[in-house]
């Protein structure tokens, strides 16, 4: 199995989880004025910004690790496309992490009930 074939399975799962997170954010916004906070658009912008930074750091440090011989790849299992000396397949892990973690954060968010203000009949007349 090539690295791309292995990555495809993981990235497919990540894509489904990210889609579920975007749907949840859209539904939350559609539920009315009580729903405040993060929207799907701002979430995508934040994930994209984090992804850019993570990919730049991955390019830097993967090239260093491969250059000093810490990590090696079977040439028969890689595509032959490189960024520096790092195979392109190696960046799938950074993409998966940058998208999966915020997606899970949205999906596993703890929901707290809205605070209930006392009605006038329940207030203490003192």
PDB file of C-alpha atoms in Angstrom:
ATOM      1  CA  UNK A   1       0.000   0.000   0.000  1.00  0.00           C
ATOM      2  CA  UNK A   2       1.397   3.383  -0.968  1.00  0.00           C
ATOM      3  CA  UNK A   3       1.523   6.337   1.392  1.00  0.00           C
ATOM      4  CA  UNK A   4      -1.159   8.091  -0.693  1.00  0.00           C
ATOM      5  CA  UNK A   5      -3.507   5.108  -0.337  1.00  0.00           C
ATOM      6  CA  UNK A   6      -3.009   5.108   3.417  1.00  0.00           C
ATOM      7  CA  UNK A   7      -3.465   8.880   3.601  1.00  0.00           C
ATOM      8  CA  UNK A   8      -6.659   8.693   1.555  1.00  0.00           C
ATOM      9  CA  UNK A   9      -8.400   6.644   4.239  1.00  0.00           C
ATOM     10  CA  UNK A  10      -7.460   9.022   7.034  1.00  0.00           C
ATOM     11  CA  UNK A  11      -8.190  12.162   5.034  1.00  0.00           C
ATOM     12  CA  UNK A  12     -11.608  10.807   4.037  1.00  0.00           C
ATOM     13  CA  UNK A  13     -12.526  10.352   7.700  1.00  0.00           C
ATOM     14  CA  UNK A  14     -11.208  13.847   8.484  1.00  0.00           C
ATOM     15  CA  UNK A  15     -13.280  15.326   5.645  1.00  0.00           C
ATOM     16  CA  UNK A  16     -16.470  13.706   6.958  1.00  0.00           C
ATOM     17  CA  UNK A  17     -15.820  14.941  10.509  1.00  0.00           C
ATOM     18  CA  UNK A  18     -15.065  18.468   9.209  1.00  0.00           C
ATOM     19  CA  UNK A  19     -18.262  18.477   7.171  1.00  0.00           C
ATOM     20  CA  UNK A  20     -20.257  17.476  10.246  1.00  0.00           C
ATOM     21  CA  UNK A  21     -18.642  20.324  12.201  1.00  0.00           C
ATOM     22  CA  UNK A  22     -19.539  22.883   9.517  1.00  0.00           C
ATOM     23  CA  UNK A  23     -23.125  21.591   9.434  1.00  0.00           C
ATOM     24  CA  UNK A  24     -23.356  21.881  13.216  1.00  0.00           C
ATOM     25  CA  UNK A  25     -22.074  25.460  13.108  1.00  0.00           C
ATOM     26  CA  UNK A  26     -24.568  26.362  10.363  1.00  0.00           C
ATOM     27  CA  UNK A  27     -27.442  24.838  12.323  1.00  0.00           C
ATOM     28  CA  UNK A  28     -26.398  26.660  15.465  1.00  0.00           C
ATOM     29  CA  UNK A  29     -26.463  29.980  13.581  1.00  0.00           C
ATOM     30  CA  UNK A  30     -29.846  29.147  12.078  1.00  0.00           C
ATOM     31  CA  UNK A  31     -31.335  28.481  15.518  1.00  0.00           C
ATOM     32  CA  UNK A  32     -31.742  32.165  16.179  1.00  0.00           C
ATOM     33  CA  UNK A  33     -30.342  35.014  18.221  1.00  0.00           C
ATOM     34  CA  UNK A  34     -29.602  32.863  21.275  1.00  0.00           C
ATOM     35  CA  UNK A  35     -26.876  31.177  19.251  1.00  0.00           C
ATOM     36  CA  UNK A  36     -23.827  33.392  19.441  1.00  0.00           C
ATOM     37  CA  UNK A  37     -20.184  32.763  18.852  1.00  0.00           C
ATOM     38  CA  UNK A  38     -18.408  30.900  16.114  1.00  0.00           C
ATOM     39  CA  UNK A  39     -19.903  30.674  12.629  1.00  0.00           C
ATOM     40  CA  UNK A  40     -18.951  28.230   9.886  1.00  0.00           C
ATOM     41  CA  UNK A  41     -17.213  31.015   7.951  1.00  0.00           C
ATOM     42  CA  UNK A  42     -15.031  32.180  10.830  1.00  0.00           C
ATOM     43  CA  UNK A  43     -14.298  28.560  11.739  1.00  0.00           C
ATOM     44  CA  UNK A  44     -13.131  27.802   8.193  1.00  0.00           C
ATOM     45  CA  UNK A  45     -10.982  30.943   8.200  1.00  0.00           C
ATOM     46  CA  UNK A  46      -9.383  29.983  11.517  1.00  0.00           C
ATOM     47  CA  UNK A  47      -8.764  26.395  10.404  1.00  0.00           C
ATOM     48  CA  UNK A  48      -7.281  27.657   7.131  1.00  0.00           C
ATOM     49  CA  UNK A  49      -4.962  30.063   8.932  1.00  0.00           C
ATOM     50  CA  UNK A  50      -3.808  27.377  11.324  1.00  0.00           C
ATOM     51  CA  UNK A  51      -3.315  24.997   8.418  1.00  0.00           C
ATOM     52  CA  UNK A  52      -1.040  27.439   6.582  1.00  0.00           C
ATOM     53  CA  UNK A  53       1.159  27.883   9.659  1.00  0.00           C
ATOM     54  CA  UNK A  54       1.267  24.140  10.335  1.00  0.00           C
ATOM     55  CA  UNK A  55       2.166  23.317   6.729  1.00  0.00           C
ATOM     56  CA  UNK A  56       5.013  25.854   6.761  1.00  0.00           C
ATOM     57  CA  UNK A  57       6.356  24.410   9.999  1.00  0.00           C
ATOM     58  CA  UNK A  58       5.965  20.870   8.650  1.00  0.00           C
ATOM     59  CA  UNK A  59       7.918  21.803   5.512  1.00  0.00           C
ATOM     60  CA  UNK A  60      10.732  23.255   7.577  1.00  0.00           C
ATOM     61  CA  UNK A  61      11.071  20.530  10.180  1.00  0.00           C
ATOM     62  CA  UNK A  62      10.377  17.544   7.907  1.00  0.00           C
ATOM     63  CA  UNK A  63      13.131  18.695   5.578  1.00  0.00           C
ATOM     64  CA  UNK A  64      15.495  18.997   8.534  1.00  0.00           C
ATOM     65  CA  UNK A  65      14.584  15.556   9.910  1.00  0.00           C
ATOM     66  CA  UNK A  66      14.897  13.867   6.522  1.00  0.00           C
ATOM     67  CA  UNK A  67      18.115  15.763   5.767  1.00  0.00           C
ATOM     68  CA  UNK A  68      19.860  14.528   8.916  1.00  0.00           C
ATOM     69  CA  UNK A  69      18.610  10.977   8.391  1.00  0.00           C
ATOM     70  CA  UNK A  70      16.088  10.743  11.224  1.00  0.00           C
ATOM     71  CA  UNK A  71      13.277   9.704   8.871  1.00  0.00           C
ATOM     72  CA  UNK A  72      13.363   7.823   5.594  1.00  0.00           C
ATOM     73  CA  UNK A  73      10.789   6.746   3.017  1.00  0.00           C
ATOM     74  CA  UNK A  74      10.640   3.718   0.754  1.00  0.00           C
ATOM     75  CA  UNK A  75      11.033   5.179  -2.761  1.00  0.00           C
ATOM     76  CA  UNK A  76       8.654   2.536  -4.145  1.00  0.00           C
ATOM     77  CA  UNK A  77       5.827   3.802  -1.915  1.00  0.00           C
ATOM     78  CA  UNK A  78       6.031   7.548  -2.542  1.00  0.00           C
ATOM     79  CA  UNK A  79       4.731   9.541  -5.497  1.00  0.00           C
ATOM     80  CA  UNK A  80       7.998  11.255  -6.299  1.00  0.00           C
ATOM     81  CA  UNK A  81       6.597  14.758  -5.669  1.00  0.00           C
ATOM     82  CA  UNK A  82       8.617  16.666  -3.083  1.00  0.00           C
ATOM     83  CA  UNK A  83       8.699  19.938  -1.208  1.00  0.00           C
ATOM     84  CA  UNK A  84      12.402  20.282  -0.661  1.00  0.00           C
ATOM     85  CA  UNK A  85      13.400  16.736   0.215  1.00  0.00           C
ATOM     86  CA  UNK A  86      10.135  15.923   2.010  1.00  0.00           C
ATOM     87  CA  UNK A  87       7.694  13.791   0.032  1.00  0.00           C
ATOM     88  CA  UNK A  88       4.332  15.422  -0.567  1.00  0.00           C
ATOM     89  CA  UNK A  89       2.588  12.528   1.178  1.00  0.00           C
ATOM     90  CA  UNK A  90       4.160  13.572   4.464  1.00  0.00           C
ATOM     91  CA  UNK A  91       2.023  16.726   4.566  1.00  0.00           C
ATOM     92  CA  UNK A  92      -1.230  14.756   4.821  1.00  0.00           C
ATOM     93  CA  UNK A  93      -0.640  14.238   8.526  1.00  0.00           C
ATOM     94  CA  UNK A  94      -0.402  17.968   9.153  1.00  0.00           C
ATOM     95  CA  UNK A  95      -3.575  18.541   7.138  1.00  0.00           C
ATOM     96  CA  UNK A  96      -5.404  15.834   9.065  1.00  0.00           C
ATOM     97  CA  UNK A  97      -4.345  17.257  12.431  1.00  0.00           C
ATOM     98  CA  UNK A  98      -5.118  20.872  11.519  1.00  0.00           C
ATOM     99  CA  UNK A  99      -8.639  19.992  10.357  1.00  0.00           C
ATOM    100  CA  UNK A 100      -9.564  17.117  12.680  1.00  0.00           C
ATOM    101  CA  UNK A 101      -8.771  18.755  16.016  1.00  0.00           C
ATOM    102  CA  UNK A 102     -10.940  21.884  15.540  1.00  0.00           C
ATOM    103  CA  UNK A 103     -13.685  19.727  14.002  1.00  0.00           C
ATOM    104  CA  UNK A 104     -13.782  17.500  17.057  1.00  0.00           C
ATOM    105  CA  UNK A 105     -13.754  20.590  19.268  1.00  0.00           C
ATOM    106  CA  UNK A 106     -16.949  21.799  17.597  1.00  0.00           C
ATOM    107  CA  UNK A 107     -18.623  18.387  17.607  1.00  0.00           C
ATOM    108  CA  UNK A 108     -17.755  17.552  21.218  1.00  0.00           C
ATOM    109  CA  UNK A 109     -18.576  20.988  22.604  1.00  0.00           C
ATOM    110  CA  UNK A 110     -20.392  20.784  25.898  1.00  0.00           C
ATOM    111  CA  UNK A 111     -23.749  22.415  25.684  1.00  0.00           C
ATOM    112  CA  UNK A 112     -24.952  24.357  28.684  1.00  0.00           C
ATOM    113  CA  UNK A 113     -28.561  25.402  29.018  1.00  0.00           C
ATOM    114  CA  UNK A 114     -29.352  29.077  28.683  1.00  0.00           C
ATOM    115  CA  UNK A 115     -29.688  30.856  32.033  1.00  0.00           C
ATOM    116  CA  UNK A 116     -33.271  31.230  33.174  1.00  0.00           C
ATOM    117  CA  UNK A 117     -34.193  34.550  34.724  1.00  0.00           C
ATOM    118  CA  UNK A 118     -36.775  34.377  37.512  1.00  0.00           C
ATOM    119  CA  UNK A 119     -40.282  35.417  36.607  1.00  0.00           C
ATOM    120  CA  UNK A 120     -41.802  38.364  38.533  1.00  0.00           C
ATOM    121  CA  UNK A 121     -43.962  35.987  40.567  1.00  0.00           C
ATOM    122  CA  UNK A 122     -40.866  34.121  41.798  1.00  0.00           C
ATOM    123  CA  UNK A 123     -38.995  37.202  43.009  1.00  0.00           C
ATOM    124  CA  UNK A 124     -38.722  37.797  46.718  1.00  0.00           C
ATOM    125  CA  UNK A 125     -40.837  40.877  47.644  1.00  0.00           C
ATOM    126  CA  UNK A 126     -38.469  41.805  50.496  1.00  0.00           C
TER     127      UNK A 126
END
